XYZ file of C-alpha atoms in Angstrom:
141
model
C -6.896 6.477 -14.135
C -4.288 8.819 -11.628
C -3.812 6.873 -8.220
C -5.364 10.918 -6.961
C -8.663 8.731 -8.234
C -7.947 5.822 -6.472
C -7.427 8.249 -3.198
C -10.626 9.819 -3.727
C -12.361 6.895 -3.948
C -10.682 5.053 -0.915
C -9.753 7.209 1.675
C -6.061 9.433 2.357
C -6.393 7.565 6.087
C -2.674 5.539 6.554
C -2.320 3.664 9.476
C 1.944 3.758 10.541
C 3.829 2.733 12.585
C 7.113 3.687 14.050
C 10.454 2.427 14.051
C 11.070 2.315 17.613
C 7.802 0.076 17.982
C 8.914 -3.342 18.940
C 7.160 -6.470 16.918
C 4.370 -7.675 18.673
C 3.190 -4.230 18.948
C 3.335 -3.991 15.219
C 1.430 -7.680 15.047
C -1.303 -5.393 16.944
C -1.691 -3.525 14.935
C -1.700 -5.159 11.558
C -4.268 -7.330 13.718
C -6.123 -4.728 14.358
C -6.566 -3.341 11.553
C -6.245 -5.997 9.414
C -3.310 -4.885 7.376
C -1.225 -6.374 5.506
C 1.594 -3.765 5.483
C 2.753 -0.732 7.461
C 5.001 2.099 6.379
C 6.658 3.231 8.987
C 6.949 6.908 9.356
C 9.517 8.725 11.962
C 9.074 13.140 12.535
C 6.433 12.597 10.202
C 8.402 11.056 6.777
C 8.567 7.956 5.556
C 10.990 5.349 6.847
C 10.529 2.750 5.269
C 7.423 -0.440 5.197
C 6.772 -3.753 7.148
C 4.730 -6.630 5.992
C 3.522 -9.632 7.714
C 6.305 -11.384 5.075
C 9.004 -9.986 6.810
C 8.039 -10.803 10.447
C 7.062 -13.900 9.045
C 11.131 -14.425 7.369
C 12.749 -13.172 10.227
C 10.184 -15.052 13.319
C 12.168 -18.096 11.737
C 15.623 -16.504 11.879
C 15.223 -15.539 14.840
C 12.351 -17.132 16.921
C 10.515 -15.692 19.493
C 13.342 -13.273 20.277
C 11.735 -11.086 17.555
C 9.360 -9.781 19.249
C 10.642 -7.581 21.328
C 13.546 -6.488 18.811
C 12.364 -2.464 17.320
C 10.647 -2.214 13.347
C 13.043 -0.694 12.389
C 15.952 -3.989 12.758
C 13.217 -5.530 10.113
C 11.700 -3.094 7.904
C 12.365 -2.760 3.905
C 14.700 0.525 3.904
C 14.845 0.982 -0.016
C 10.607 1.413 -0.535
C 9.172 2.056 -3.714
C 6.198 4.756 -3.948
C 4.191 6.345 -5.671
C 2.876 9.829 -5.498
C -0.996 11.077 -7.056
C -0.816 11.943 -10.209
C 1.047 8.799 -11.093
C -1.088 6.308 -13.256
C -2.462 2.828 -11.862
C -2.257 0.651 -14.164
C 1.990 1.695 -14.614
C 1.980 0.846 -10.586
C -0.089 -2.540 -11.052
C 2.869 -3.189 -13.667
C 5.403 -1.964 -10.755
C 3.510 -3.734 -7.371
C 4.158 -7.448 -10.269
C 7.447 -6.618 -10.788
C 9.306 -5.292 -7.896
C 6.778 -8.530 -5.519
C 4.959 -5.742 -3.417
C 1.347 -5.406 -2.775
C 1.711 -2.046 -1.076
C 2.804 1.408 -2.538
C 2.485 4.444 0.005
C 1.813 7.806 -1.718
C 4.579 10.549 -1.210
C 4.297 14.308 -1.973
C 7.545 15.947 -1.062
C 9.135 13.434 1.447
C 4.851 13.872 2.562
C 2.684 10.880 3.305
C -0.743 10.967 1.528
C -1.419 7.727 1.148
C -1.444 3.954 0.864
C -2.450 2.249 -2.594
C -2.671 -2.015 -2.286
C -3.053 -3.995 -5.504
C -6.743 -4.747 -4.302
C -7.482 -0.805 -4.783
C -5.757 -0.786 -8.369
C -7.822 -3.938 -9.604
C -10.821 -2.887 -7.525
C -10.716 0.559 -9.145
C -10.380 -1.463 -12.556
C -13.027 -3.092 -12.043
C -15.201 0.480 -11.373
C -13.739 1.922 -14.600
C -14.267 -1.307 -16.846
C -18.130 -1.427 -15.285
C -18.955 2.382 -16.035
C -17.293 1.893 -19.553
C -19.968 -1.005 -19.878
C -22.297 0.992 -18.993
C -21.771 3.660 -21.052
C -22.098 1.176 -23.853
C -24.971 -0.208 -23.089
C -26.584 2.817 -23.261
C -24.985 4.037 -25.998
C -26.162 1.072 -27.722
C -29.599 1.617 -26.573
C -30.365 4.571 -27.638
């Protein structure tokens, strides 16, 4: 299964945040959408990722003053990405090894979607369910 297949069922919509937004604005966006992480986009280009984990770690270091800091100061700038042609099973390994739960889907520097480890698990379960139904149908004939 390719990432394009995952996006076809999940959709291509991606919530993002701008690098100049404050951490307070980031927290509001994460809470409102029940997101664990957001791609940081400037001028239509992916420039980073910021997660709940990034906020927690920096909040521990900097305290409440962090709330007025720009997202660009806490985001991860070296971002693992994928393409629609990548294999979902290969990316599950990448996510596990790199300890990330979200991968932006990028084509020619343009953000085309995002996949989470949960999306990949769901896709695998759906695939196994289809295989099971096919085997049951074959046996019943």
